[in-house]
PDB file of C-alpha atoms in Angstrom:
ATOM      1  CA  MET A   1     -11.602  13.623   8.936  1.00 94.00           C
ATOM      2  CA  LEU A   2     -13.538  10.438   8.318  1.00 96.00           C
ATOM      3  CA  TYR A   3     -12.587   7.353  10.314  1.00 98.00           C
ATOM      4  CA  ARG A   4     -13.288   3.783   9.293  1.00 98.00           C
ATOM      5  CA  GLU A   5     -12.921   0.273  10.663  1.00 98.00           C
ATOM      6  CA  LEU A   6      -9.817  -1.594   9.500  1.00 98.00           C
ATOM      7  CA  GLY A   7     -11.302  -4.938   8.558  1.00 97.00           C
ATOM      8  CA  SER A   8     -11.673  -7.235  11.551  1.00 97.00           C
ATOM      9  CA  THR A   9      -8.787  -5.707  13.537  1.00 98.00           C
ATOM     10  CA  GLY A  10     -10.978  -3.491  15.704  1.00 97.00           C
ATOM     11  CA  GLU A  11      -8.807  -0.501  14.766  1.00 98.00           C
ATOM     12  CA  ARG A  12     -10.312   2.780  13.549  1.00 98.00           C
ATOM     13  CA  VAL A  13      -8.138   4.656  11.074  1.00 98.00           C
ATOM     14  CA  SER A  14      -8.402   7.789   8.979  1.00 98.00           C
ATOM     15  CA  ALA A  15     -10.046   7.281   5.585  1.00 98.00           C
ATOM     16  CA  ILE A  16      -7.103   9.124   4.025  1.00 97.00           C
ATOM     17  CA  GLY A  17      -3.596   7.798   4.570  1.00 98.00           C
ATOM     18  CA  LEU A  18      -0.360   9.677   4.018  1.00 97.00           C
ATOM     19  CA  GLY A  19       1.831   7.957   1.420  1.00 95.00           C
ATOM     20  CA  GLY A  20       5.466   7.613   2.429  1.00 93.00           C
ATOM     21  CA  TRP A  21       7.146   7.458  -0.972  1.00 94.00           C
ATOM     22  CA  HIS A  22       6.571  11.147  -1.687  1.00 94.00           C
ATOM     23  CA  LEU A  23       8.258  12.234   1.547  1.00 95.00           C
ATOM     24  CA  SER A  24      11.734  12.050   0.045  1.00 92.00           C
ATOM     25  CA  LEU A  25      11.279  12.941  -3.595  1.00 92.00           C
ATOM     26  CA  LYS A  26      13.922  15.275  -5.005  1.00 90.00           C
ATOM     27  CA  HIS A  27      11.851  18.423  -4.454  1.00 94.00           C
ATOM     28  CA  VAL A  28      10.914  17.509  -0.854  1.00 94.00           C
ATOM     29  CA  ASP A  29      13.561  18.270   1.744  1.00 96.00           C
ATOM     30  CA  GLU A  30      13.590  16.781   5.234  1.00 96.00           C
ATOM     31  CA  GLN A  31      12.157  19.869   6.892  1.00 97.00           C
ATOM     32  CA  LEU A  32       9.152  19.907   4.540  1.00 97.00           C
ATOM     33  CA  ALA A  33       8.630  16.154   4.936  1.00 97.00           C
ATOM     34  CA  ILE A  34       8.487  16.440   8.726  1.00 97.00           C
ATOM     35  CA  ARG A  35       6.162  19.432   8.465  1.00 97.00           C
ATOM     36  CA  LEU A  36       3.792  17.571   6.106  1.00 97.00           C
ATOM     37  CA  VAL A  37       3.575  14.538   8.387  1.00 98.00           C
ATOM     38  CA  ARG A  38       2.909  16.606  11.475  1.00 98.00           C
ATOM     39  CA  MET A  39       0.374  18.880   9.760  1.00 97.00           C
ATOM     40  CA  ALA A  40      -1.463  15.814   8.498  1.00 98.00           C
ATOM     41  CA  ILE A  41      -1.570  14.284  11.981  1.00 98.00           C
ATOM     42  CA  ASP A  42      -2.595  17.561  13.622  1.00 98.00           C
ATOM     43  CA  ARG A  43      -5.596  17.686  11.280  1.00 97.00           C
ATOM     44  CA  GLY A  44      -6.700  14.109  11.825  1.00 97.00           C
ATOM     45  CA  ILE A  45      -4.823  11.809   9.455  1.00 98.00           C
ATOM     46  CA  THR A  46      -3.769   8.799  11.498  1.00 98.00           C
ATOM     47  CA  PHE A  47      -2.725   6.229   8.869  1.00 98.00           C
ATOM     48  CA  MET A  48       0.945   6.451   7.882  1.00 98.00           C
ATOM     49  CA  ASP A  49       2.173   4.488   4.847  1.00 98.00           C
ATOM     50  CA  ASN A  50       5.816   3.637   4.163  1.00 98.00           C
ATOM     51  CA  SER A  51       8.125   0.934   2.818  1.00 97.00           C
ATOM     52  CA  TRP A  52      11.590  -0.445   3.508  1.00 97.00           C
ATOM     53  CA  ASP A  53      12.609   0.327  -0.070  1.00 95.00           C
ATOM     54  CA  TYR A  54      11.255   3.871  -0.480  1.00 94.00           C
ATOM     55  CA  ASN A  55      14.075   6.121  -1.645  1.00 94.00           C
ATOM     56  CA  GLY A  56      16.794   3.963  -0.161  1.00 94.00           C
ATOM     57  CA  GLY A  57      15.223   4.087   3.294  1.00 95.00           C
ATOM     58  CA  GLU A  58      15.095   7.878   3.462  1.00 96.00           C
ATOM     59  CA  SER A  59      11.285   7.948   3.579  1.00 96.00           C
ATOM     60  CA  GLU A  60      11.272   5.812   6.723  1.00 97.00           C
ATOM     61  CA  ILE A  61      14.044   7.884   8.287  1.00 97.00           C
ATOM     62  CA  ARG A  62      12.114  11.110   7.733  1.00 97.00           C
ATOM     63  CA  MET A  63       8.873   9.660   9.006  1.00 97.00           C
ATOM     64  CA  GLY A  64      10.688   8.361  12.071  1.00 97.00           C
ATOM     65  CA  LYS A  65      11.919  11.879  12.827  1.00 98.00           C
ATOM     66  CA  ALA A  66       8.453  13.329  12.251  1.00 98.00           C
ATOM     67  CA  LEU A  67       6.959  10.909  14.778  1.00 98.00           C
ATOM     68  CA  HIS A  68       9.094  12.265  17.646  1.00 97.00           C
ATOM     69  CA  ASP A  69       7.583  14.504  20.312  1.00 96.00           C
ATOM     70  CA  GLY A  70       4.541  12.342  20.945  1.00 97.00           C
ATOM     71  CA  TYR A  71       3.371  12.021  17.348  1.00 98.00           C
ATOM     72  CA  ARG A  72       4.016   8.267  17.270  1.00 98.00           C
ATOM     73  CA  ASP A  73       1.211   7.718  19.778  1.00 97.00           C
ATOM     74  CA  LYS A  74      -1.278   9.472  17.479  1.00 98.00           C
ATOM     75  CA  VAL A  75      -0.862   7.276  14.398  1.00 98.00           C
ATOM     76  CA  PHE A  76      -1.367   3.819  12.962  1.00 98.00           C
ATOM     77  CA  LEU A  77       2.031   3.125  11.435  1.00 98.00           C
ATOM     78  CA  MET A  78       2.449   0.857   8.423  1.00 98.00           C
ATOM     79  CA  THR A  79       5.469  -0.166   6.386  1.00 98.00           C
ATOM     80  CA  LYS A  80       6.276  -2.870   3.853  1.00 98.00           C
ATOM     81  CA  ILE A  81       9.099  -5.335   3.279  1.00 98.00           C
ATOM     82  CA  ASP A  82      10.236  -6.911   0.006  1.00 98.00           C
ATOM     83  CA  GLY A  83      11.993 -10.020   1.266  1.00 98.00           C
ATOM     84  CA  ARG A  84      10.484 -13.365   0.331  1.00 98.00           C
ATOM     85  CA  SER A  85      12.892 -15.404   2.436  1.00 97.00           C
ATOM     86  CA  LYS A  86      12.727 -15.497   6.227  1.00 97.00           C
ATOM     87  CA  LYS A  87      16.302 -14.249   6.452  1.00 97.00           C
ATOM     88  CA  GLU A  88      15.799 -11.264   4.155  1.00 98.00           C
ATOM     89  CA  ALA A  89      12.422 -10.333   5.634  1.00 98.00           C
ATOM     90  CA  THR A  90      13.871 -10.385   9.157  1.00 98.00           C
ATOM     91  CA  LYS A  91      16.759  -8.159   8.087  1.00 98.00           C
ATOM     92  CA  GLN A  92      14.491  -5.655   6.329  1.00 98.00           C
ATOM     93  CA  LEU A  93      12.044  -5.496   9.220  1.00 98.00           C
ATOM     94  CA  ASP A  94      14.852  -4.803  11.690  1.00 98.00           C
ATOM     95  CA  GLU A  95      16.129  -2.006   9.437  1.00 98.00           C
ATOM     96  CA  SER A  96      12.631  -0.504   9.203  1.00 98.00           C
ATOM     97  CA  LEU A  97      12.266  -0.550  12.981  1.00 98.00           C
ATOM     98  CA  GLN A  98      15.595   1.247  13.325  1.00 98.00           C
ATOM     99  CA  ARG A  99      14.812   3.866  10.677  1.00 98.00           C
ATOM    100  CA  LEU A 100      11.345   4.571  12.056  1.00 98.00           C
ATOM    101  CA  GLN A 101      12.814   4.621  15.579  1.00 98.00           C
ATOM    102  CA  VAL A 102      10.055   2.466  17.030  1.00 98.00           C
ATOM    103  CA  ASP A 103       9.887  -0.824  18.908  1.00 97.00           C
ATOM    104  CA  CYS A 104       6.687  -1.941  17.182  1.00 98.00           C
ATOM    105  CA  ILE A 105       5.078  -1.250  13.800  1.00 98.00           C
ATOM    106  CA  ASP A 106       1.295  -1.483  13.694  1.00 98.00           C
ATOM    107  CA  LEU A 107       1.085  -3.093  10.261  1.00 98.00           C
ATOM    108  CA  VAL A 108       3.776  -4.692   8.107  1.00 98.00           C
ATOM    109  CA  GLN A 109       2.853  -5.815   4.611  1.00 98.00           C
ATOM    110  CA  HIS A 110       4.507  -8.144   2.118  1.00 98.00           C
ATOM    111  CA  HIS A 111       5.290  -5.680  -0.668  1.00 98.00           C
ATOM    112  CA  GLU A 112       4.837  -6.067  -4.410  1.00 97.00           C
ATOM    113  CA  ILE A 113       3.159  -9.456  -4.651  1.00 98.00           C
ATOM    114  CA  LEU A 114       3.463  -9.326  -8.434  1.00 97.00           C
ATOM    115  CA  ARG A 115       4.270 -12.873  -9.515  1.00 97.00           C
ATOM    116  CA  PHE A 116       2.361 -16.113  -9.166  1.00 97.00           C
ATOM    117  CA  GLU A 117       5.318 -17.659  -7.327  1.00 97.00           C
ATOM    118  CA  ASP A 118       5.433 -14.898  -4.698  1.00 97.00           C
ATOM    119  CA  PRO A 119       2.726 -16.384  -2.420  1.00 98.00           C
ATOM    120  CA  HIS A 120       4.469 -19.746  -2.248  1.00 97.00           C
ATOM    121  CA  ARG A 121       7.803 -18.083  -1.494  1.00 97.00           C
ATOM    122  CA  VAL A 122       6.191 -15.995   1.269  1.00 98.00           C
ATOM    123  CA  PHE A 123       4.504 -19.009   2.886  1.00 98.00           C
ATOM    124  CA  ASP A 124       7.399 -21.433   2.583  1.00 97.00           C
ATOM    125  CA  GLU A 125       8.592 -22.725   5.967  1.00 95.00           C
ATOM    126  CA  ASP A 126      11.698 -20.574   5.390  1.00 96.00           C
ATOM    127  CA  GLY A 127       9.653 -17.749   3.898  1.00 97.00           C
ATOM    128  CA  ALA A 128       8.905 -14.167   4.837  1.00 98.00           C
ATOM    129  CA  ASN A 129       5.623 -14.813   6.597  1.00 98.00           C
ATOM    130  CA  ALA A 130       7.387 -16.977   9.144  1.00 98.00           C
ATOM    131  CA  ALA A 131       9.570 -13.959   9.895  1.00 98.00           C
ATOM    132  CA  LEU A 132       6.586 -11.647  10.348  1.00 98.00           C
ATOM    133  CA  VAL A 133       4.678 -14.142  12.503  1.00 98.00           C
ATOM    134  CA  ALA A 134       7.765 -14.489  14.714  1.00 98.00           C
ATOM    135  CA  ALA A 135       8.070 -10.708  14.907  1.00 98.00           C
ATOM    136  CA  GLN A 136       4.385 -10.486  15.796  1.00 98.00           C
ATOM    137  CA  ALA A 137       4.909 -12.953  18.651  1.00 98.00           C
ATOM    138  CA  ALA A 138       7.873 -10.865  19.814  1.00 98.00           C
ATOM    139  CA  GLY A 139       5.795  -7.679  19.882  1.00 98.00           C
ATOM    140  CA  LYS A 140       7.552  -6.005  16.938  1.00 98.00           C
ATOM    141  CA  VAL A 141       4.558  -6.204  14.583  1.00 98.00           C
ATOM    142  CA  ARG A 142       0.844  -6.018  15.367  1.00 98.00           C
ATOM    143  CA  TYR A 143      -0.812  -6.919  12.046  1.00 98.00           C
ATOM    144  CA  ILE A 144       0.273  -8.492   8.748  1.00 98.00           C
ATOM    145  CA  GLY A 145      -0.964  -7.706   5.232  1.00 98.00           C
ATOM    146  CA  PHE A 146       0.192  -7.671   1.618  1.00 98.00           C
ATOM    147  CA  THR A 147       0.291  -5.325  -1.351  1.00 98.00           C
ATOM    148  CA  GLY A 148       0.544  -5.535  -5.109  1.00 97.00           C
ATOM    149  CA  HIS A 149      -0.302  -3.546  -8.207  1.00 97.00           C
ATOM    150  CA  LYS A 150      -0.017  -5.918 -11.153  1.00 97.00           C
ATOM    151  CA  ASP A 151      -3.017  -8.199 -11.561  1.00 97.00           C
ATOM    152  CA  PRO A 152      -6.095  -8.974  -9.437  1.00 98.00           C
ATOM    153  CA  GLU A 153      -5.703 -12.686 -10.153  1.00 98.00           C
ATOM    154  CA  ILE A 154      -2.368 -12.643  -8.314  1.00 98.00           C
ATOM    155  CA  HIS A 155      -4.070 -11.040  -5.302  1.00 98.00           C
ATOM    156  CA  LEU A 156      -6.724 -13.743  -5.342  1.00 98.00           C
ATOM    157  CA  HIS A 157      -4.004 -16.385  -5.609  1.00 98.00           C
ATOM    158  CA  MET A 158      -2.227 -14.892  -2.565  1.00 98.00           C
ATOM    159  CA  LEU A 159      -5.470 -15.081  -0.581  1.00 98.00           C
ATOM    160  CA  HIS A 160      -5.973 -18.695  -1.684  1.00 98.00           C
ATOM    161  CA  VAL A 161      -2.444 -19.771  -0.745  1.00 98.00           C
ATOM    162  CA  ALA A 162      -2.724 -18.008   2.626  1.00 98.00           C
ATOM    163  CA  GLU A 163      -5.990 -19.813   3.296  1.00 97.00           C
ATOM    164  CA  ASN A 164      -4.337 -23.154   2.483  1.00 97.00           C
ATOM    165  CA  TYR A 165      -1.766 -22.354   5.163  1.00 97.00           C
ATOM    166  CA  GLY A 166      -4.478 -21.395   7.652  1.00 97.00           C
ATOM    167  CA  PHE A 167      -3.500 -17.724   7.636  1.00 98.00           C
ATOM    168  CA  LYS A 168      -5.747 -14.658   7.397  1.00 98.00           C
ATOM    169  CA  PHE A 169      -4.316 -11.281   6.431  1.00 98.00           C
ATOM    170  CA  ALA A 170      -5.433  -8.193   8.324  1.00 98.00           C
ATOM    171  CA  THR A 171      -5.180  -5.967   5.249  1.00 98.00           C
ATOM    172  CA  VAL A 172      -4.686  -6.006   1.502  1.00 98.00           C
ATOM    173  CA  GLN A 173      -3.465  -3.017  -0.511  1.00 98.00           C
ATOM    174  CA  MET A 174      -4.124  -2.501  -4.231  1.00 98.00           C
ATOM    175  CA  PRO A 175      -4.727   0.122  -6.944  1.00 97.00           C
ATOM    176  CA  LEU A 176      -8.276   1.479  -6.734  1.00 98.00           C
ATOM    177  CA  ASN A 177      -9.055   4.262  -9.153  1.00 97.00           C
ATOM    178  CA  VAL A 178     -11.433   5.430 -11.868  1.00 96.00           C
ATOM    179  CA  MET A 179      -9.459   3.598 -14.590  1.00 95.00           C
ATOM    180  CA  ASP A 180      -9.154   0.315 -12.690  1.00 97.00           C
ATOM    181  CA  ALA A 181     -12.843  -0.484 -13.220  1.00 93.00           C
ATOM    182  CA  HIS A 182     -12.218  -0.879 -16.968  1.00 96.00           C
ATOM    183  CA  TYR A 183      -9.063  -3.007 -17.061  1.00 96.00           C
ATOM    184  CA  ARG A 184      -7.951  -5.975 -14.918  1.00 97.00           C
ATOM    185  CA  SER A 185     -10.059  -4.548 -12.151  1.00 98.00           C
ATOM    186  CA  PHE A 186      -9.077  -4.954  -8.522  1.00 98.00           C
ATOM    187  CA  ALA A 187     -12.323  -3.246  -7.511  1.00 98.00           C
ATOM    188  CA  ASN A 188     -14.434  -5.754  -9.412  1.00 97.00           C
ATOM    189  CA  LEU A 189     -12.503  -8.932  -8.582  1.00 98.00           C
ATOM    190  CA  VAL A 190     -10.620  -8.487  -5.291  1.00 98.00           C
ATOM    191  CA  VAL A 191     -12.667  -6.005  -3.264  1.00 98.00           C
ATOM    192  CA  PRO A 192     -15.793  -8.218  -3.017  1.00 98.00           C
ATOM    193  CA  GLU A 193     -13.640 -11.094  -1.758  1.00 98.00           C
ATOM    194  CA  LEU A 194     -12.082  -8.883   0.913  1.00 98.00           C
ATOM    195  CA  VAL A 195     -15.479  -7.568   1.998  1.00 98.00           C
ATOM    196  CA  LYS A 196     -16.676 -11.151   2.360  1.00 97.00           C
ATOM    197  CA  ARG A 197     -13.640 -12.037   4.490  1.00 97.00           C
ATOM    198  CA  ASN A 198     -13.743  -8.759   6.483  1.00 98.00           C
ATOM    199  CA  ILE A 199     -10.160  -7.891   5.533  1.00 98.00           C
ATOM    200  CA  GLY A 200      -9.134  -4.229   5.634  1.00 98.00           C
ATOM    201  CA  ILE A 201      -9.031  -2.689   2.150  1.00 98.00           C
ATOM    202  CA  LEU A 202      -6.208  -0.213   1.479  1.00 98.00           C
ATOM    203  CA  GLY A 203      -6.553   1.715  -1.763  1.00 98.00           C
ATOM    204  CA  MET A 204      -3.562   3.203  -3.526  1.00 97.00           C
ATOM    205  CA  LYS A 205      -2.751   4.865  -6.854  1.00 96.00           C
ATOM    206  CA  SER A 206      -6.005   6.825  -6.846  1.00 93.00           C
ATOM    207  CA  MET A 207      -4.239   9.163  -9.292  1.00 92.00           C
ATOM    208  CA  ALA A 208      -1.212   6.955 -10.070  1.00 87.00           C
ATOM    209  CA  ASN A 209       1.294   9.699  -9.291  1.00 85.00           C
ATOM    210  CA  GLY A 210      -0.688  12.059 -11.528  1.00 88.00           C
ATOM    211  CA  ILE A 211      -0.689   9.753 -14.558  1.00 92.00           C
ATOM    212  CA  LEU A 212      -4.488   9.345 -14.486  1.00 89.00           C
ATOM    213  CA  LEU A 213      -4.892  13.107 -14.641  1.00 92.00           C
ATOM    214  CA  GLN A 214      -3.041  13.148 -17.974  1.00 93.00           C
ATOM    215  CA  SER A 215      -6.116  11.511 -19.503  1.00 92.00           C
ATOM    216  CA  LYS A 216      -7.932  14.861 -19.099  1.00 94.00           C
ATOM    217  CA  THR A 217     -11.073  12.972 -18.085  1.00 95.00           C
ATOM    218  CA  VAL A 218     -11.176  13.477 -14.295  1.00 93.00           C
ATOM    219  CA  THR A 219     -10.095  15.869 -11.567  1.00 95.00           C
ATOM    220  CA  PRO A 220      -8.036  14.993  -8.480  1.00 95.00           C
ATOM    221  CA  ILE A 221     -11.075  15.421  -6.230  1.00 96.00           C
ATOM    222  CA  GLU A 222     -13.135  13.078  -8.433  1.00 96.00           C
ATOM    223  CA  CYS A 223     -10.332  10.504  -8.211  1.00 96.00           C
ATOM    224  CA  LEU A 224     -10.244  10.675  -4.420  1.00 97.00           C
ATOM    225  CA  HIS A 225     -14.035  10.659  -4.109  1.00 97.00           C
ATOM    226  CA  TYR A 226     -14.283   7.529  -6.255  1.00 97.00           C
ATOM    227  CA  ALA A 227     -11.731   5.678  -4.119  1.00 97.00           C
ATOM    228  CA  LEU A 228     -13.369   6.860  -0.888  1.00 98.00           C
ATOM    229  CA  ASN A 229     -16.722   5.655  -2.182  1.00 98.00           C
ATOM    230  CA  LEU A 230     -15.455   2.086  -2.487  1.00 98.00           C
ATOM    231  CA  PRO A 231     -15.507  -0.041   0.709  1.00 98.00           C
ATOM    232  CA  THR A 232     -11.976   1.103   1.514  1.00 98.00           C
ATOM    233  CA  SER A 233     -10.709   1.405   5.049  1.00 98.00           C
ATOM    234  CA  VAL A 234      -8.020   3.821   3.852  1.00 98.00           C
ATOM    235  CA  VAL A 235      -7.207   5.616   0.608  1.00 98.00           C
ATOM    236  CA  ILE A 236      -3.451   6.215   0.653  1.00 97.00           C
ATOM    237  CA  THR A 237      -2.396   9.268  -1.308  1.00 95.00           C
ATOM    238  CA  GLY A 238       1.019  10.755  -1.978  1.00 94.00           C
ATOM    239  CA  ILE A 239       1.524  14.172  -0.395  1.00 94.00           C
ATOM    240  CA  ASP A 240       4.563  16.214  -1.389  1.00 95.00           C
ATOM    241  CA  SER A 241       3.392  19.787  -0.762  1.00 95.00           C
ATOM    242  CA  ILE A 242       1.090  21.824   1.459  1.00 96.00           C
ATOM    243  CA  GLU A 243      -1.215  22.302  -1.549  1.00 96.00           C
ATOM    244  CA  ILE A 244      -1.593  18.551  -2.100  1.00 95.00           C
ATOM    245  CA  LEU A 245      -2.230  18.062   1.613  1.00 97.00           C
ATOM    246  CA  GLU A 246      -4.997  20.665   1.425  1.00 97.00           C
ATOM    247  CA  GLN A 247      -6.397  18.842  -1.602  1.00 95.00           C
ATOM    248  CA  ALA A 248      -6.654  15.635   0.419  1.00 96.00           C
ATOM    249  CA  PHE A 249      -8.541  17.417   3.192  1.00 97.00           C
ATOM    250  CA  GLN A 250     -10.818  19.093   0.641  1.00 97.00           C
ATOM    251  CA  ALA A 251     -11.654  15.666  -0.778  1.00 97.00           C
ATOM    252  CA  VAL A 252     -12.670  14.431   2.671  1.00 97.00           C
ATOM    253  CA  ASP A 253     -14.596  17.612   3.521  1.00 96.00           C
ATOM    254  CA  THR A 254     -16.640  17.433   0.307  1.00 97.00           C
ATOM    255  CA  PHE A 255     -17.091  13.662   0.121  1.00 97.00           C
ATOM    256  CA  ARG A 256     -20.609  12.283   0.260  1.00 97.00           C
ATOM    257  CA  PRO A 257     -21.523   8.679  -0.538  1.00 96.00           C
ATOM    258  CA  MET A 258     -22.087   8.535  -4.282  1.00 97.00           C
ATOM    259  CA  THR A 259     -25.254   7.222  -5.889  1.00 97.00           C
ATOM    260  CA  ASP A 260     -25.037   4.462  -8.482  1.00 96.00           C
ATOM    261  CA  GLU A 261     -25.894   7.062 -11.125  1.00 96.00           C
ATOM    262  CA  GLN A 262     -22.999   9.278 -10.038  1.00 96.00           C
ATOM    263  CA  VAL A 263     -20.558   6.357 -10.088  1.00 96.00           C
ATOM    264  CA  GLN A 264     -21.697   5.251 -13.534  1.00 96.00           C
ATOM    265  CA  ALA A 265     -21.415   8.792 -14.889  1.00 96.00           C
ATOM    266  CA  LEU A 266     -17.834   9.028 -13.629  1.00 95.00           C
ATOM    267  CA  LEU A 267     -16.913   5.619 -15.044  1.00 96.00           C
ATOM    268  CA  ALA A 268     -18.497   6.537 -18.384  1.00 96.00           C
ATOM    269  CA  LYS A 269     -16.111   9.493 -18.626  1.00 95.00           C
ATOM    270  CA  THR A 270     -13.099   7.223 -18.114  1.00 95.00           C
ATOM    271  CA  ALA A 271     -14.226   4.143 -20.069  1.00 95.00           C
ATOM    272  CA  THR A 272     -12.336   4.837 -23.282  1.00 95.00           C
ATOM    273  CA  ALA A 273      -9.172   6.104 -21.583  1.00 94.00           C
ATOM    274  CA  GLY A 274      -9.159   3.165 -19.169  1.00 94.00           C
ATOM    275  CA  SER A 275      -9.964   0.361 -21.583  1.00 95.00           C
ATOM    276  CA  ARG A 276      -6.380  -0.759 -22.329  1.00 95.00           C
ATOM    277  CA  GLY A 277      -4.532   0.073 -19.130  1.00 93.00           C
ATOM    278  CA  GLU A 278      -2.754   2.976 -20.827  1.00 93.00           C
ATOM    279  CA  PHE A 279      -2.987   5.172 -17.734  1.00 94.00           C
ATOM    280  CA  GLU A 280      -2.226   2.324 -15.325  1.00 95.00           C
ATOM    281  CA  PRO A 281       1.361   1.468 -16.335  1.00 95.00           C
ATOM    282  CA  PHE A 282       1.888  -0.337 -13.027  1.00 95.00           C
ATOM    283  CA  LYS A 283      -0.321  -3.056 -14.527  1.00 96.00           C
ATOM    284  CA  THR A 284       1.101  -3.049 -18.046  1.00 95.00           C
ATOM    285  CA  SER A 285       4.822  -2.325 -17.614  1.00 94.00           C
ATOM    286  CA  SER A 286       7.650  -2.898 -15.154  1.00 94.00           C
ATOM    287  CA  ILE A 287       8.384   0.770 -14.387  1.00 92.00           C
ATOM    288  CA  PHE A 288       6.687   0.568 -10.948  1.00 94.00           C
ATOM    289  CA  ASP A 289       8.227  -2.802 -10.066  1.00 95.00           C
ATOM    290  CA  GLY A 290      11.026  -2.118  -7.583  1.00 95.00           C
ATOM    291  CA  THR A 291      11.652  -5.800  -6.960  1.00 95.00           C
ATOM    292  CA  ALA A 292      12.058  -6.445 -10.695  1.00 94.00           C
ATOM    293  CA  LYS A 293      14.849  -3.876 -10.824  1.00 94.00           C
ATOM    294  CA  ASN A 294      16.323  -5.162  -7.548  1.00 95.00           C
ATOM    295  CA  PRO A 295      15.768  -8.939  -7.402  1.00 95.00           C
ATOM    296  CA  ASP A 296      18.296  -9.225  -4.574  1.00 96.00           C
ATOM    297  CA  TRP A 297      15.717  -7.572  -2.286  1.00 96.00           C
ATOM    298  CA  LEU A 298      13.682 -10.772  -2.485  1.00 96.00           C
ATOM    299  CA  GLY A 299      16.383 -12.999  -1.008  1.00 95.00           C
ATOM    300  CA  GLU A 300      17.364 -16.497  -2.048  1.00 93.00           C
ATOM    301  CA  GLU A 301      15.084 -19.439  -2.681  1.00 91.00           C
ATOM    302  CA  PRO A 302      15.292 -22.122   0.057  1.00 89.00           C
ATOM    303  CA  LYS A 303      18.346 -24.382  -0.302  1.00 88.00           C
ATOM    304  CA  ARG A 304      16.211 -27.502  -0.613  1.00 88.00           C
ATOM    305  CA  LEU A 305      14.542 -26.017  -3.705  1.00 89.00           C
ATOM    306  CA  GLN A 306      17.813 -24.848  -5.209  1.00 87.00           C
ATOM    307  CA  GLN A 307      19.090 -28.422  -4.893  1.00 87.00           C
ATOM    308  CA  LEU A 308      16.300 -29.647  -7.146  1.00 88.00           C
ATOM    309  CA  MET A 309      18.141 -28.012 -10.036  1.00 85.00           C
ATOM    310  CA  SER A 310      21.490 -29.623  -9.217  1.00 75.00           C
ATOM    311  CA  ALA A 311      23.146 -31.310 -12.167  1.00 55.00           C
TER     312      ALA A 311
END
């Protein structure tokens, strides 16, 4: 396993992270989920990804069970919350702590920063970041980050708003894959900014749940190698079978830093397929947007703002 620095946190984490969403898909029972988590940890994967909203909380519940018997002490545990209000974020964080059966989560991230209003809602005095900062002071959270998959300009806006509030994120999570370079590219626009600020870079959707592979232009190993070759701290990948877990380890075992020529050759193969975002529907549709389907997860706008619309 490769290990990398997580931004300016001082933490060293595995270059591959285990994605939590896949742990409770229909074809993955609890026994297999626990086995996958423990096999991954036994072979060196330390970064555990999850979210409050994954499969109605079942993904967190299963990961919590898998981290019994001393496994919790071997991992860097991350989850995400959807609430934009302080009240909703506090509630979701408490539920995540209970499901994961831990007193402290290493990293909690504001999930699905997809809209230009999201940063202002998060940083409002009654917003979600106030909840996470309070939880951090109480020892329930160690680090704070954010995620999103829609548009790199929204990520940059989130960084700008945070800076205006005097806040620095520990991590930022985004899609980083062989198609991304050609369309609304997080790698081209957001990654250099994070490198400059020494913020931990978490890559996701290296294969977009297999959608990228439907282009018939790249292999799974090429997808993982490309993401590992970027200045990522962690490449989070969904693992729903022993075979896919082995694939992740094969990608690490065979990874070597790529030359510019190798990168350009890979991007040339994907240029046409990636030019319109066809294989990145998380950028071009709402099908990946859990908070769009469940706006109540976000919580209410502050009362003082609601009153501005009073008749």
